[in-house]
Each structure stands twice: as structure tokens, then as C-alpha cells.
PDB file of N, H, CA, C and O in Angstrom:
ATOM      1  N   UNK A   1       0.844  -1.189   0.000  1.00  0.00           N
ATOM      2  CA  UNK A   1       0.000   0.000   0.000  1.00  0.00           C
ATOM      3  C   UNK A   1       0.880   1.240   0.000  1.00  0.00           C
ATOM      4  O   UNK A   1       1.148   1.789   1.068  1.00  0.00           O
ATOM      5  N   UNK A   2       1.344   1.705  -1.171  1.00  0.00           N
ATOM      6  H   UNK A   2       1.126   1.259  -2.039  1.00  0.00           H
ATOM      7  CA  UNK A   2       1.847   3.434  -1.258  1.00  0.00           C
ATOM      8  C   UNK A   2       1.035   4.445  -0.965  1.00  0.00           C
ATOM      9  O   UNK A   2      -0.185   4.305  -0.883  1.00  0.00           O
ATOM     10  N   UNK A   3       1.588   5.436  -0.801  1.00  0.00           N
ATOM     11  H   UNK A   3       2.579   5.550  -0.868  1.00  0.00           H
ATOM     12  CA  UNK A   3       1.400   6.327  -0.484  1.00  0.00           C
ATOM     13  C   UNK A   3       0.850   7.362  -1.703  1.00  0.00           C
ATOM     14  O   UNK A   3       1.607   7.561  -2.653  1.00  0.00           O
ATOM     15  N   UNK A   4      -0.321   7.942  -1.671  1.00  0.00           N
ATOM     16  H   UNK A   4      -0.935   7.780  -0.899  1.00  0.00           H
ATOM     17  CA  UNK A   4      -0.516   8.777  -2.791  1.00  0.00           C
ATOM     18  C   UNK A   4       0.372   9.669  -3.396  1.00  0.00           C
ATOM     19  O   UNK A   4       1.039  10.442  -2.708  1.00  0.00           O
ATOM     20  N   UNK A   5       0.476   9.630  -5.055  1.00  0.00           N
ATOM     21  H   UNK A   5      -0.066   9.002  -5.614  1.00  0.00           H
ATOM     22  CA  UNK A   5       0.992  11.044  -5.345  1.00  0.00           C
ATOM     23  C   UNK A   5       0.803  12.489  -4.720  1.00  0.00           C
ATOM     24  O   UNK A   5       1.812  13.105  -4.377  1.00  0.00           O
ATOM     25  N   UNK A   6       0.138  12.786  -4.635  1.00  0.00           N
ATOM     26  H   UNK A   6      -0.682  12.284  -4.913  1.00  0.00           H
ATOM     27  CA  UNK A   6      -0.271  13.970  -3.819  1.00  0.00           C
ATOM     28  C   UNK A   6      -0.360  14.353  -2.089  1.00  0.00           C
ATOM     29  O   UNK A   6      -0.939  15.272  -1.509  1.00  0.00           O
ATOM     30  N   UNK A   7       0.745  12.857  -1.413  1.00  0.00           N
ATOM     31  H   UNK A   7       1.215  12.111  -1.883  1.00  0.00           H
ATOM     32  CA  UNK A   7       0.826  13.060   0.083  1.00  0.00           C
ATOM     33  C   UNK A   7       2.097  13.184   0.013  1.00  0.00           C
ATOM     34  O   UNK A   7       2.802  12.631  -0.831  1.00  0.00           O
ATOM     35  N   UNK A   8       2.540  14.037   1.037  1.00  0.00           N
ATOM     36  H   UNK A   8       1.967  14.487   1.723  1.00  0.00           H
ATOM     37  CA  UNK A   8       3.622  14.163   1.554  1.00  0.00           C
ATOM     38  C   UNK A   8       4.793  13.081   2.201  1.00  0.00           C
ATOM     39  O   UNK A   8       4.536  12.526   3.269  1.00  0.00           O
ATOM     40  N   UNK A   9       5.367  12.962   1.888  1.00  0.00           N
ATOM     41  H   UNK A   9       5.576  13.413   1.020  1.00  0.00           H
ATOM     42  CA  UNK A   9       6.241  11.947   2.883  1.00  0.00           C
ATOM     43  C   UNK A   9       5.652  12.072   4.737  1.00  0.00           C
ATOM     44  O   UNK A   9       4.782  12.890   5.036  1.00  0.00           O
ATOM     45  N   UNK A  10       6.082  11.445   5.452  1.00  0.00           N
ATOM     46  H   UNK A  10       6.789  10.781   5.210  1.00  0.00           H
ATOM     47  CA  UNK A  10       5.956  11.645   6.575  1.00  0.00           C
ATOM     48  C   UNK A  10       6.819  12.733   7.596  1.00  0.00           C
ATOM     49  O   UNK A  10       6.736  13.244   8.713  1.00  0.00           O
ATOM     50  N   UNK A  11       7.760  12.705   6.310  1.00  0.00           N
ATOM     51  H   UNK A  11       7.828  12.290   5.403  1.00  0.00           H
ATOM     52  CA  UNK A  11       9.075  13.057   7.719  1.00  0.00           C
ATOM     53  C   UNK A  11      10.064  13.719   6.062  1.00  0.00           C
ATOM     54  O   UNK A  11       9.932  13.331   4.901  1.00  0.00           O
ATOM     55  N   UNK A  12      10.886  14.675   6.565  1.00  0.00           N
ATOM     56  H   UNK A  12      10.993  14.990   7.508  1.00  0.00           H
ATOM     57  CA  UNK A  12      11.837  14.699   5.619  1.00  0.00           C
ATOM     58  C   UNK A  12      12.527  13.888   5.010  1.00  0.00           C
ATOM     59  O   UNK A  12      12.478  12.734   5.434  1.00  0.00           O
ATOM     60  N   UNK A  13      13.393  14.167   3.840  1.00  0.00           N
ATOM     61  H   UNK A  13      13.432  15.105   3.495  1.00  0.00           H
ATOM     62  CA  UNK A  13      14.515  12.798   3.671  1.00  0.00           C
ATOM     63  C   UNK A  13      15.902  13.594   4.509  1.00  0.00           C
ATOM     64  O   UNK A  13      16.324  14.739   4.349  1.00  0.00           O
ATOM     65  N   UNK A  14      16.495  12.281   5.626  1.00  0.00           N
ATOM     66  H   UNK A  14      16.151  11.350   5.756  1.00  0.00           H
ATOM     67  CA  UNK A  14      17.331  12.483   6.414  1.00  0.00           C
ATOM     68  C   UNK A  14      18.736  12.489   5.593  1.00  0.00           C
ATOM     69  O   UNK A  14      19.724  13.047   6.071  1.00  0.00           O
ATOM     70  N   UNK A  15      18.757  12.065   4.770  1.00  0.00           N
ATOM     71  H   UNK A  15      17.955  11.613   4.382  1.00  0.00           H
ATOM     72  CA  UNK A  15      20.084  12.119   3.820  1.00  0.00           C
ATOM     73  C   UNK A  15      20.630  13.247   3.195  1.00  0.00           C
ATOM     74  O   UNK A  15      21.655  13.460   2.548  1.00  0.00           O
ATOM     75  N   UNK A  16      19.569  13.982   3.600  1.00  0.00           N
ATOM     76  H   UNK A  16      18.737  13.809   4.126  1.00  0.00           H
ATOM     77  CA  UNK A  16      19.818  15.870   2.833  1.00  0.00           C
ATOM     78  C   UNK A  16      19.903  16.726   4.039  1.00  0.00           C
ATOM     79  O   UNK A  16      18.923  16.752   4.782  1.00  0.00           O
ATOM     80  N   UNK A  17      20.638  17.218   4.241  1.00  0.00           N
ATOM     81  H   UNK A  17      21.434  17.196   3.637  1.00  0.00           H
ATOM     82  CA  UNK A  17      21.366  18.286   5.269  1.00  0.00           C
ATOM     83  C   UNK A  17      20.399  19.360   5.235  1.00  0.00           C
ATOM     84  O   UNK A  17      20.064  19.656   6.382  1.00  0.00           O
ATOM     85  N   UNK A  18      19.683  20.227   4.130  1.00  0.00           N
ATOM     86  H   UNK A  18      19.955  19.987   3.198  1.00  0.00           H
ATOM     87  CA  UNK A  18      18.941  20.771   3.370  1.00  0.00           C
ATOM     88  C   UNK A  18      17.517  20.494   4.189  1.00  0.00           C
ATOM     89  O   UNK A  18      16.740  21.399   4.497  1.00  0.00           O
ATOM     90  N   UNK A  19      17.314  19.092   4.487  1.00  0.00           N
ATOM     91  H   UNK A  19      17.945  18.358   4.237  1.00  0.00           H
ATOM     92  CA  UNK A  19      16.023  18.781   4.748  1.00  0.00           C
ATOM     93  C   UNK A  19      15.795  18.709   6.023  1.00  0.00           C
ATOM     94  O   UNK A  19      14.660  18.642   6.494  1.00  0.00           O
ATOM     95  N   UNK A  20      16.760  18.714   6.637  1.00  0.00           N
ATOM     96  H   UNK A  20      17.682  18.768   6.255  1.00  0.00           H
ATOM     97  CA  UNK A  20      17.303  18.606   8.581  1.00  0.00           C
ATOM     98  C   UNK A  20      16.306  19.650   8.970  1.00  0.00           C
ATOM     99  O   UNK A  20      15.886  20.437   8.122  1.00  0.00           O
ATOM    100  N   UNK A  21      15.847  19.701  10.405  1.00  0.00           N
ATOM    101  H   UNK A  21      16.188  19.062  11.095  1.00  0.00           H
ATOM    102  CA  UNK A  21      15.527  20.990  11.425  1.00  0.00           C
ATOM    103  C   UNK A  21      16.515  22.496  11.473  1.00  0.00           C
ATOM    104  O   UNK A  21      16.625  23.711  11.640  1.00  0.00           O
ATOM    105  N   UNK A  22      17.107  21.098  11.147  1.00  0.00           N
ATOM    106  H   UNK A  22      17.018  20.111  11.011  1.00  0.00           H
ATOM    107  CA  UNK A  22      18.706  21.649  12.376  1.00  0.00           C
ATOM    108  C   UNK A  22      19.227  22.607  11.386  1.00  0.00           C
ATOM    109  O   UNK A  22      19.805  23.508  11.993  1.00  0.00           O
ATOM    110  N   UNK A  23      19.262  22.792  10.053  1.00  0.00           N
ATOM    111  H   UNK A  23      18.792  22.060   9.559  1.00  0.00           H
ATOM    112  CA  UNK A  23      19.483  23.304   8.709  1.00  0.00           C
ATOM    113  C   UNK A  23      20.530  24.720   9.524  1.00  0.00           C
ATOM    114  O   UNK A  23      21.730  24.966   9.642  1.00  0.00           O
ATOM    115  N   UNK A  24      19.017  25.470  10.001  1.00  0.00           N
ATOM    116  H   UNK A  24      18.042  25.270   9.905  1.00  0.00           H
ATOM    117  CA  UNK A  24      19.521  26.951  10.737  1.00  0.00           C
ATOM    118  C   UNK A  24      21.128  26.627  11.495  1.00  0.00           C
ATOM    119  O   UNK A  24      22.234  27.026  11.129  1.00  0.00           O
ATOM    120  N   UNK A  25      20.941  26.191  12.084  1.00  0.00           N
ATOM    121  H   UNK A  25      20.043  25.868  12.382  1.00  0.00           H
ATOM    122  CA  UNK A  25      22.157  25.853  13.370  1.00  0.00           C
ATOM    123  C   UNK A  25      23.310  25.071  12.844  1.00  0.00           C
ATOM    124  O   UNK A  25      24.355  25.065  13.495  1.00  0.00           O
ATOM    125  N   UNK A  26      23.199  24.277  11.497  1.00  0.00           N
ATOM    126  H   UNK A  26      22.350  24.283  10.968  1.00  0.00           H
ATOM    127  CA  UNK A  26      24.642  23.773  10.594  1.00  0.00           C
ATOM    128  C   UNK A  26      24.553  25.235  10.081  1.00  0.00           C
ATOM    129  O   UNK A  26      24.979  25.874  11.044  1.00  0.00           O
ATOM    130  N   UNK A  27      24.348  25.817   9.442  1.00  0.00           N
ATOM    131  H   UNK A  27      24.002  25.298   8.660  1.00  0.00           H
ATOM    132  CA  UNK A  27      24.695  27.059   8.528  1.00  0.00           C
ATOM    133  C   UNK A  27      25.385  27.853   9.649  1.00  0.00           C
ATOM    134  O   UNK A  27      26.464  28.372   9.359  1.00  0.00           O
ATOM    135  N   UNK A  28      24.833  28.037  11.068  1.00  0.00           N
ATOM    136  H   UNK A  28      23.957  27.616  11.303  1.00  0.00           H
ATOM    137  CA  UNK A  28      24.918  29.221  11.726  1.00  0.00           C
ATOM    138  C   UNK A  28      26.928  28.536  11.802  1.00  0.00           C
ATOM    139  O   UNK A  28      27.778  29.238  11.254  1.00  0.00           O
ATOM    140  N   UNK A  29      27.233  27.601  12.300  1.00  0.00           N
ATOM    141  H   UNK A  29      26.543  27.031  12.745  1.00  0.00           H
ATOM    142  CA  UNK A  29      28.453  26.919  12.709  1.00  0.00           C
ATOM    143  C   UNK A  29      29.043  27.138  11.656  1.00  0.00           C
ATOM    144  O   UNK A  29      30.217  27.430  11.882  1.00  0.00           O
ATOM    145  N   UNK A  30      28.726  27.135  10.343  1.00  0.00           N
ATOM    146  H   UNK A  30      27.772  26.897  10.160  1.00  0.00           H
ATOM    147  CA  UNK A  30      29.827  26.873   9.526  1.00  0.00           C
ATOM    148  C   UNK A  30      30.231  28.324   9.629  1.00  0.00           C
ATOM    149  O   UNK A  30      31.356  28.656  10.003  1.00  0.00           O
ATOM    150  N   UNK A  31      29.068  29.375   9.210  1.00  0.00           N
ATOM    151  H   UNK A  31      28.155  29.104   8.906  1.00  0.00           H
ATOM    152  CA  UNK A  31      29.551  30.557   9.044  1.00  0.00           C
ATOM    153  C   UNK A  31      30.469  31.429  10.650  1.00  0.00           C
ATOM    154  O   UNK A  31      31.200  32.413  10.534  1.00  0.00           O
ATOM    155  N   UNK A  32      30.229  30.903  11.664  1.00  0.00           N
ATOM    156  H   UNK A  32      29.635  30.104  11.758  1.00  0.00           H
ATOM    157  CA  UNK A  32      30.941  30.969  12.448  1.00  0.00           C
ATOM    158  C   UNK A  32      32.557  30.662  12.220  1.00  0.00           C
ATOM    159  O   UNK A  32      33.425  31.335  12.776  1.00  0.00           O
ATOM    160  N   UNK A  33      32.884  29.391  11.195  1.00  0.00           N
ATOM    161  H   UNK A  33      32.179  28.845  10.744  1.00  0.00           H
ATOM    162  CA  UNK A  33      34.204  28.776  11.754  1.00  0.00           C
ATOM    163  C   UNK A  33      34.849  30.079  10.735  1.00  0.00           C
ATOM    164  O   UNK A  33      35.824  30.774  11.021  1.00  0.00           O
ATOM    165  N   UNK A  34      34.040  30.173   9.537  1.00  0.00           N
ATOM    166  H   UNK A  34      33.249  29.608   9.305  1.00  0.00           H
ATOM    167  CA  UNK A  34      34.463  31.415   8.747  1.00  0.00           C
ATOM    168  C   UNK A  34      34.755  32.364   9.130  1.00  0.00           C
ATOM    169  O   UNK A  34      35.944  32.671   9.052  1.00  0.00           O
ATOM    170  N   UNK A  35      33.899  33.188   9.665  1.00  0.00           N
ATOM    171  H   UNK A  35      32.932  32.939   9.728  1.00  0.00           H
ATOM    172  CA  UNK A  35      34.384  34.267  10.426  1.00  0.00           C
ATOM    173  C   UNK A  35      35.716  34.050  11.659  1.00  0.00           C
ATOM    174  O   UNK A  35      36.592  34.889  11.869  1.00  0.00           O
ATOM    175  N   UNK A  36      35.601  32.889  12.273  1.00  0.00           N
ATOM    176  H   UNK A  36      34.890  32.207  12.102  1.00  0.00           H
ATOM    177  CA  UNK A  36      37.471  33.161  13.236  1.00  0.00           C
ATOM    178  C   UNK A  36      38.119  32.267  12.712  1.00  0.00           C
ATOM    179  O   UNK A  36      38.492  31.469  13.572  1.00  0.00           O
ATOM    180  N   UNK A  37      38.468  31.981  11.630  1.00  0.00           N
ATOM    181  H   UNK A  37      38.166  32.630  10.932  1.00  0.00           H
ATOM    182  CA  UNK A  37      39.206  31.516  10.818  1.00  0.00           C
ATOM    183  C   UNK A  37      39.500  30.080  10.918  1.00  0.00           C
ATOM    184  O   UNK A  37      40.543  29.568  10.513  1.00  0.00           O
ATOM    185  N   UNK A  38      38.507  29.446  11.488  1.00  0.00           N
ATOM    186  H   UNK A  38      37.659  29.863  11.817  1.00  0.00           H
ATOM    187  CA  UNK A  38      38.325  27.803  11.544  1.00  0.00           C
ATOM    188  C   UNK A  38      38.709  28.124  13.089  1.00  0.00           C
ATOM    189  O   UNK A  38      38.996  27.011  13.530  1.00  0.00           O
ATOM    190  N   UNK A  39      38.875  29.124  14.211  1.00  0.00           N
ATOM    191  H   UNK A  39      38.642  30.028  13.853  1.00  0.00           H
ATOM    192  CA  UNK A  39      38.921  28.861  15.637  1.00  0.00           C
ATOM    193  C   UNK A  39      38.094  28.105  16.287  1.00  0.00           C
ATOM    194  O   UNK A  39      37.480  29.014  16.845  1.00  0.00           O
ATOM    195  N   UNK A  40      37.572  27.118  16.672  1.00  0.00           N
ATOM    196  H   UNK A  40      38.071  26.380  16.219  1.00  0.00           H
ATOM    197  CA  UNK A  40      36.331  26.427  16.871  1.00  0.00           C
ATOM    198  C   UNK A  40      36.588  26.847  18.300  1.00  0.00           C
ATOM    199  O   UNK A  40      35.523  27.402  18.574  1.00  0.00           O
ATOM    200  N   UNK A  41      37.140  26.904  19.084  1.00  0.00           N
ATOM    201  H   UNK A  41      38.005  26.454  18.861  1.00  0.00           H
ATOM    202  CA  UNK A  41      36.868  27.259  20.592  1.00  0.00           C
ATOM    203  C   UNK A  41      35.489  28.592  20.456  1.00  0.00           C
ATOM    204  O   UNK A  41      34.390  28.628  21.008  1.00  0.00           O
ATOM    205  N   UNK A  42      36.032  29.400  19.652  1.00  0.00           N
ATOM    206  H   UNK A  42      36.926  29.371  19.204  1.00  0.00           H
ATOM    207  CA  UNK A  42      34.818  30.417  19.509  1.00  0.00           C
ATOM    208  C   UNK A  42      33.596  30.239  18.893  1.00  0.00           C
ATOM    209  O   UNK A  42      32.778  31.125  18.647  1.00  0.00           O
ATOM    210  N   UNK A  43      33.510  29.162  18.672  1.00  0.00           N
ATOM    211  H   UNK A  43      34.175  28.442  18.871  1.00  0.00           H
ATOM    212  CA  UNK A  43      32.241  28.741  18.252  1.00  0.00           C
ATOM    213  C   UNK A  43      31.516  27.369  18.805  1.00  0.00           C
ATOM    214  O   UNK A  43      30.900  26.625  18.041  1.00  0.00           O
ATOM    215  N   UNK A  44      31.623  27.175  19.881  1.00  0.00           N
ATOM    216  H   UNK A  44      32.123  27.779  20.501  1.00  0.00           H
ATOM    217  CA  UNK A  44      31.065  26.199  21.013  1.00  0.00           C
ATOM    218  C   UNK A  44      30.218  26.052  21.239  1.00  0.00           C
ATOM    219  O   UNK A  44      29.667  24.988  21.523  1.00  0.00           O
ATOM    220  N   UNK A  45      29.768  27.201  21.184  1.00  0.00           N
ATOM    221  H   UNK A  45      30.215  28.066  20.954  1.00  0.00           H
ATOM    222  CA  UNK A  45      28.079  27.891  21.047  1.00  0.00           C
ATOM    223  C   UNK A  45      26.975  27.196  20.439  1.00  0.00           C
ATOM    224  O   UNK A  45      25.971  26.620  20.859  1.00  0.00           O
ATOM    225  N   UNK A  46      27.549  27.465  19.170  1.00  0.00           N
ATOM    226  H   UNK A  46      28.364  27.932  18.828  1.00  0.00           H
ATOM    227  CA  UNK A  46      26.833  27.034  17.605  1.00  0.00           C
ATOM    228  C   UNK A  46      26.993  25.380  17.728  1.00  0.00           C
ATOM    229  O   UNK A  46      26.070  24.604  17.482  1.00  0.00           O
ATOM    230  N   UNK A  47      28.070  25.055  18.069  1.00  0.00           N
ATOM    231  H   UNK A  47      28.820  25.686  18.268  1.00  0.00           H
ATOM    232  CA  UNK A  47      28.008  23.888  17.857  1.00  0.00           C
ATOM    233  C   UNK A  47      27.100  23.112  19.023  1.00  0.00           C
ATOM    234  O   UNK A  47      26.298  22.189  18.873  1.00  0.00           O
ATOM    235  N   UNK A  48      27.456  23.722  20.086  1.00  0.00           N
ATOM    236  H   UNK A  48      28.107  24.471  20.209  1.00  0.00           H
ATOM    237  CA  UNK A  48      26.096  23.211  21.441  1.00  0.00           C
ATOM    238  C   UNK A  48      24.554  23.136  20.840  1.00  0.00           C
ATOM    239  O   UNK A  48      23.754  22.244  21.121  1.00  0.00           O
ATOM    240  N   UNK A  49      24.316  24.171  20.021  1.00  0.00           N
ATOM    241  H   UNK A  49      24.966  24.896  19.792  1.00  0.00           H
ATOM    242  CA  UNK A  49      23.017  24.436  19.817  1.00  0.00           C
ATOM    243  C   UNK A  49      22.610  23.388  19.078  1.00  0.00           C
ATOM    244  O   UNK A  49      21.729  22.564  19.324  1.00  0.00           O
ATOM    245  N   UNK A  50      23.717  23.542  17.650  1.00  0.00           N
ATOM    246  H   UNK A  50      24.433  24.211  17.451  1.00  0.00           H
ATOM    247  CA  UNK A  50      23.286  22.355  16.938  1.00  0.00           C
ATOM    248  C   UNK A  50      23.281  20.625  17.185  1.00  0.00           C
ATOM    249  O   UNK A  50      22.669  19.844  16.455  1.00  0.00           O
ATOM    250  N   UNK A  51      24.042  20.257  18.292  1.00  0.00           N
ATOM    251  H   UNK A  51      24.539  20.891  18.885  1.00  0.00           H
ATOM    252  CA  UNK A  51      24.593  18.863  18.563  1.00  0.00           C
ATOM    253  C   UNK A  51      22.857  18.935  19.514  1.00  0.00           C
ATOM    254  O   UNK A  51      22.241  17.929  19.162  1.00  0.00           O
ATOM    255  N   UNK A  52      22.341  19.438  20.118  1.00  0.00           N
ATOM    256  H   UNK A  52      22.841  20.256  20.404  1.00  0.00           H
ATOM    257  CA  UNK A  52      21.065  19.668  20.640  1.00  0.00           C
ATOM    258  C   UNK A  52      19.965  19.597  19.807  1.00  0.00           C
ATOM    259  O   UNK A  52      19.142  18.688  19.919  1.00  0.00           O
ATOM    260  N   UNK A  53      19.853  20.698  18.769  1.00  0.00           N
ATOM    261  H   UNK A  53      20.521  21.436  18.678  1.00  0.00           H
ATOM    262  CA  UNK A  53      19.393  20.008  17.588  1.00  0.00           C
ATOM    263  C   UNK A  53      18.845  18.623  17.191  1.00  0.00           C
ATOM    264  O   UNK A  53      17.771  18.036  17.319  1.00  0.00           O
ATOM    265  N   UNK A  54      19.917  18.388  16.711  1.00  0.00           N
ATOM    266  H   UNK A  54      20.789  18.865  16.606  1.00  0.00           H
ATOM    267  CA  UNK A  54      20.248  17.041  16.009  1.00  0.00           C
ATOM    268  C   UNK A  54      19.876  15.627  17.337  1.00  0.00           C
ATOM    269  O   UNK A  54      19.358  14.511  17.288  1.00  0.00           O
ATOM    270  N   UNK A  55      20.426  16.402  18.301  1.00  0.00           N
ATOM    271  H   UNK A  55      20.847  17.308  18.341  1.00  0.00           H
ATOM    272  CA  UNK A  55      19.801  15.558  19.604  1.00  0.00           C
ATOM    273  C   UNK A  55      18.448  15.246  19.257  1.00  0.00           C
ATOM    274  O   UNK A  55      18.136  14.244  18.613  1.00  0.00           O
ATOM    275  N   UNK A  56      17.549  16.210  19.738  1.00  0.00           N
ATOM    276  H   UNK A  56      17.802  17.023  20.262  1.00  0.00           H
ATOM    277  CA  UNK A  56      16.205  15.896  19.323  1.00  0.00           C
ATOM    278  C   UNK A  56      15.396  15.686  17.991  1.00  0.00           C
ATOM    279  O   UNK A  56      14.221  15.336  17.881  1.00  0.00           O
ATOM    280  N   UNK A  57      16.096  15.913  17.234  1.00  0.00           N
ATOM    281  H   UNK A  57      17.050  16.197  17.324  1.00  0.00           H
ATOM    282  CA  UNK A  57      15.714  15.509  15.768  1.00  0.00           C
ATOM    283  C   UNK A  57      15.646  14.362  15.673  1.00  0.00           C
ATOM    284  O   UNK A  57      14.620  13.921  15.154  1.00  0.00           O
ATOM    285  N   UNK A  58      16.754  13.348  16.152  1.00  0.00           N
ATOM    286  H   UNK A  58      17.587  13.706  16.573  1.00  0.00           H
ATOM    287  CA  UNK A  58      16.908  11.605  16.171  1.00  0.00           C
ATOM    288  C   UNK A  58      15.818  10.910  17.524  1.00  0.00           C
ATOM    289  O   UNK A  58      15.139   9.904  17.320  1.00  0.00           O
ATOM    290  N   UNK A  59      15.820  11.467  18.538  1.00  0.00           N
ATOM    291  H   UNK A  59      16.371  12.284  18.705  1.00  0.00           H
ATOM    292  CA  UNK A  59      14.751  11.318  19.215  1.00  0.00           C
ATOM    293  C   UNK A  59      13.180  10.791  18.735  1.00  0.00           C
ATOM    294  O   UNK A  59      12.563   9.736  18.879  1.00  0.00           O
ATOM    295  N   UNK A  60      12.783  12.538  17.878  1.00  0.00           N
ATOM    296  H   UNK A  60      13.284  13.395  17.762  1.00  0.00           H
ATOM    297  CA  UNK A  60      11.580  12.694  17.190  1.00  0.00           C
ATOM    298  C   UNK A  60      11.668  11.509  16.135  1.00  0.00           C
ATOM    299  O   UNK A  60      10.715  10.731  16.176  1.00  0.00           O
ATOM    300  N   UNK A  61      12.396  11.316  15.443  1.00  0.00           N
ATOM    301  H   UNK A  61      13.170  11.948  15.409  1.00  0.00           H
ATOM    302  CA  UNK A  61      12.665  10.115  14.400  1.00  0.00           C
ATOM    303  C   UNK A  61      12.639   8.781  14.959  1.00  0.00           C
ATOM    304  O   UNK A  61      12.034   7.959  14.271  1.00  0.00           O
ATOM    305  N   UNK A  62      13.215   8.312  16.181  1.00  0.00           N
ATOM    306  H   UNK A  62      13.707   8.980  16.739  1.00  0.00           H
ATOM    307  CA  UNK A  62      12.935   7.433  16.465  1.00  0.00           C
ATOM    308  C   UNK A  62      11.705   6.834  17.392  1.00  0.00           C
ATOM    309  O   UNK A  62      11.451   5.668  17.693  1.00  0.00           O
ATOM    310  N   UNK A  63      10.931   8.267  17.787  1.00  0.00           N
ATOM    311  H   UNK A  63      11.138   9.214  17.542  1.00  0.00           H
ATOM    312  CA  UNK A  63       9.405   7.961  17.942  1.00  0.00           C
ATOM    313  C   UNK A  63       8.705   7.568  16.906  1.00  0.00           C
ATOM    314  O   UNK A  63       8.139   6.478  16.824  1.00  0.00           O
ATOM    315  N   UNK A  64       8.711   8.497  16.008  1.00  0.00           N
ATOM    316  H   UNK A  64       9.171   9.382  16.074  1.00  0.00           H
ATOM    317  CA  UNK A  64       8.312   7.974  14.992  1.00  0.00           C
ATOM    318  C   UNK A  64       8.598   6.861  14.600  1.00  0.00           C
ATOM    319  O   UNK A  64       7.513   6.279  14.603  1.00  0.00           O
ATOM    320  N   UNK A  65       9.240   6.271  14.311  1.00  0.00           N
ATOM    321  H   UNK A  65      10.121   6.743  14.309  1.00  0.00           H
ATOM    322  CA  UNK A  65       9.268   4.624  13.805  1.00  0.00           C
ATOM    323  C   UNK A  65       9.041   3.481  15.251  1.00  0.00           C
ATOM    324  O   UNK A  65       9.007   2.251  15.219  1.00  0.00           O
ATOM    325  N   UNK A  66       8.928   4.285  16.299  1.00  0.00           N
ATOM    326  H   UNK A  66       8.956   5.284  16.324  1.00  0.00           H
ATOM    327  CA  UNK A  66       8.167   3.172  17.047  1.00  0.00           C
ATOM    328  C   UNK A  66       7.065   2.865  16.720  1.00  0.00           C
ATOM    329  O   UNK A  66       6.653   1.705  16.745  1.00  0.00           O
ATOM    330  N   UNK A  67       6.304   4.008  16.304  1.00  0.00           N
ATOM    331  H   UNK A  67       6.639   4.950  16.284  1.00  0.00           H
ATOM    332  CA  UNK A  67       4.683   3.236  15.818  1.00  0.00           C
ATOM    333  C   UNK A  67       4.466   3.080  14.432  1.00  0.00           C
ATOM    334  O   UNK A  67       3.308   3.087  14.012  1.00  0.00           O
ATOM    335  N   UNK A  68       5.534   2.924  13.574  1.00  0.00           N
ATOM    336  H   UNK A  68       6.474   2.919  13.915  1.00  0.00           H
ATOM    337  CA  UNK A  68       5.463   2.227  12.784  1.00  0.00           C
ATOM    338  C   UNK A  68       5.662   0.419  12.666  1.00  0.00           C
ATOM    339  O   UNK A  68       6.425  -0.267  13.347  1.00  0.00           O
ATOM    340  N   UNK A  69       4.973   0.079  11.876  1.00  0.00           N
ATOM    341  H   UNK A  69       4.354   0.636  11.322  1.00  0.00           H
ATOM    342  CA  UNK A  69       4.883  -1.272  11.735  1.00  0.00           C
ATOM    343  C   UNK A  69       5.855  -1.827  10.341  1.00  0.00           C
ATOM    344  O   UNK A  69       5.767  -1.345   9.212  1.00  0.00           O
ATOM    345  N   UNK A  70       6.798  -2.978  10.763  1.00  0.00           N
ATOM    346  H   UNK A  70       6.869  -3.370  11.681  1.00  0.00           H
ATOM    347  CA  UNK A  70       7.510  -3.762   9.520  1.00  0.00           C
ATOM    348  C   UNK A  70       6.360  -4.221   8.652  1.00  0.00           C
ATOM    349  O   UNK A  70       6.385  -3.983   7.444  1.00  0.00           O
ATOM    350  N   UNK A  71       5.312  -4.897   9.236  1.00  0.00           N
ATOM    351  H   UNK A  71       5.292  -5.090  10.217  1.00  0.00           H
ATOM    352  CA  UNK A  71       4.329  -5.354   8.741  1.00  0.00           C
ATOM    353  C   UNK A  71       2.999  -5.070   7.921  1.00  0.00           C
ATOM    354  O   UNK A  71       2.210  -5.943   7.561  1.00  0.00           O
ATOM    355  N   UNK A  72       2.890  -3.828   7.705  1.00  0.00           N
ATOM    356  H   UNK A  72       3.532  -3.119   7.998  1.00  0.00           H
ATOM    357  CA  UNK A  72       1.506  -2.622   7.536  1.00  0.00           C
ATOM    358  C   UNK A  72       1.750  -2.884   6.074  1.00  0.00           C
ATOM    359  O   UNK A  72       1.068  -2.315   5.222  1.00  0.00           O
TER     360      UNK A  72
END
């Protein structure tokens, strides 16, 4: 049983960086390392925010496939 042409996926595709939550908070880090010239101590920040992010992004994802079924 597919899914109609005209429905949405459920969830983004996780393979695209692009398609992440977290999108804001990778961009914000990179452009951080740019600006102090790859110093990452000064950007701890960005990277806290985003590793948090991405924290709950895999969370939400793996609720989600708890109530999914192999079998459906």
C-alpha cells in the first residue's frame, strides 16, 4: 500500500542536510568557523546548539518509527 501522489512523505529525507531541522544551526556553525578563521573554541556555542538540535531531531525520528509497523 503506497502512499498517494499527492501526500507528503511523513518526515523529511534524512540524507539531505537541506532537509534537517537543524538546517539553521549547521549554517549558523559553519559561518561561524568562517568568520574566526576555523577557531572552533569560539564557536562552542553554535556547535552546542546544533549537537542539541540534532539531539532531538533523532529522538523525534525514532518515535516515529516506534509506531510504525515492519508489517503494515
Amino acid at each position: 500500500m503506497g502512499a498517494s501522489k499527492d501526500q507528503l512523505p511523513p518526515y523529511p529525507n534524512a540524507a539531505r542536510i537541506s532537509d534537517s531541522q537543524c538546517y539553521a544551526q549547521y549554517t549558523a556553525s559553519l559561518k561561524c568557523l568562517e568568520e574566526f578563521s576555523s577557531d572552533k573554541s569560539k564557536c562552542q556555542e553554535h556547535f552546542d546548539v546544533y549537537k542539541e538540535c540534532k539531539k532531538k531531531e533523532r529522538e523525534a525520528r525514532l518515535e516515529r518509527n516506534k509506531s510504525r509497523s515492519l508489517f503494515s
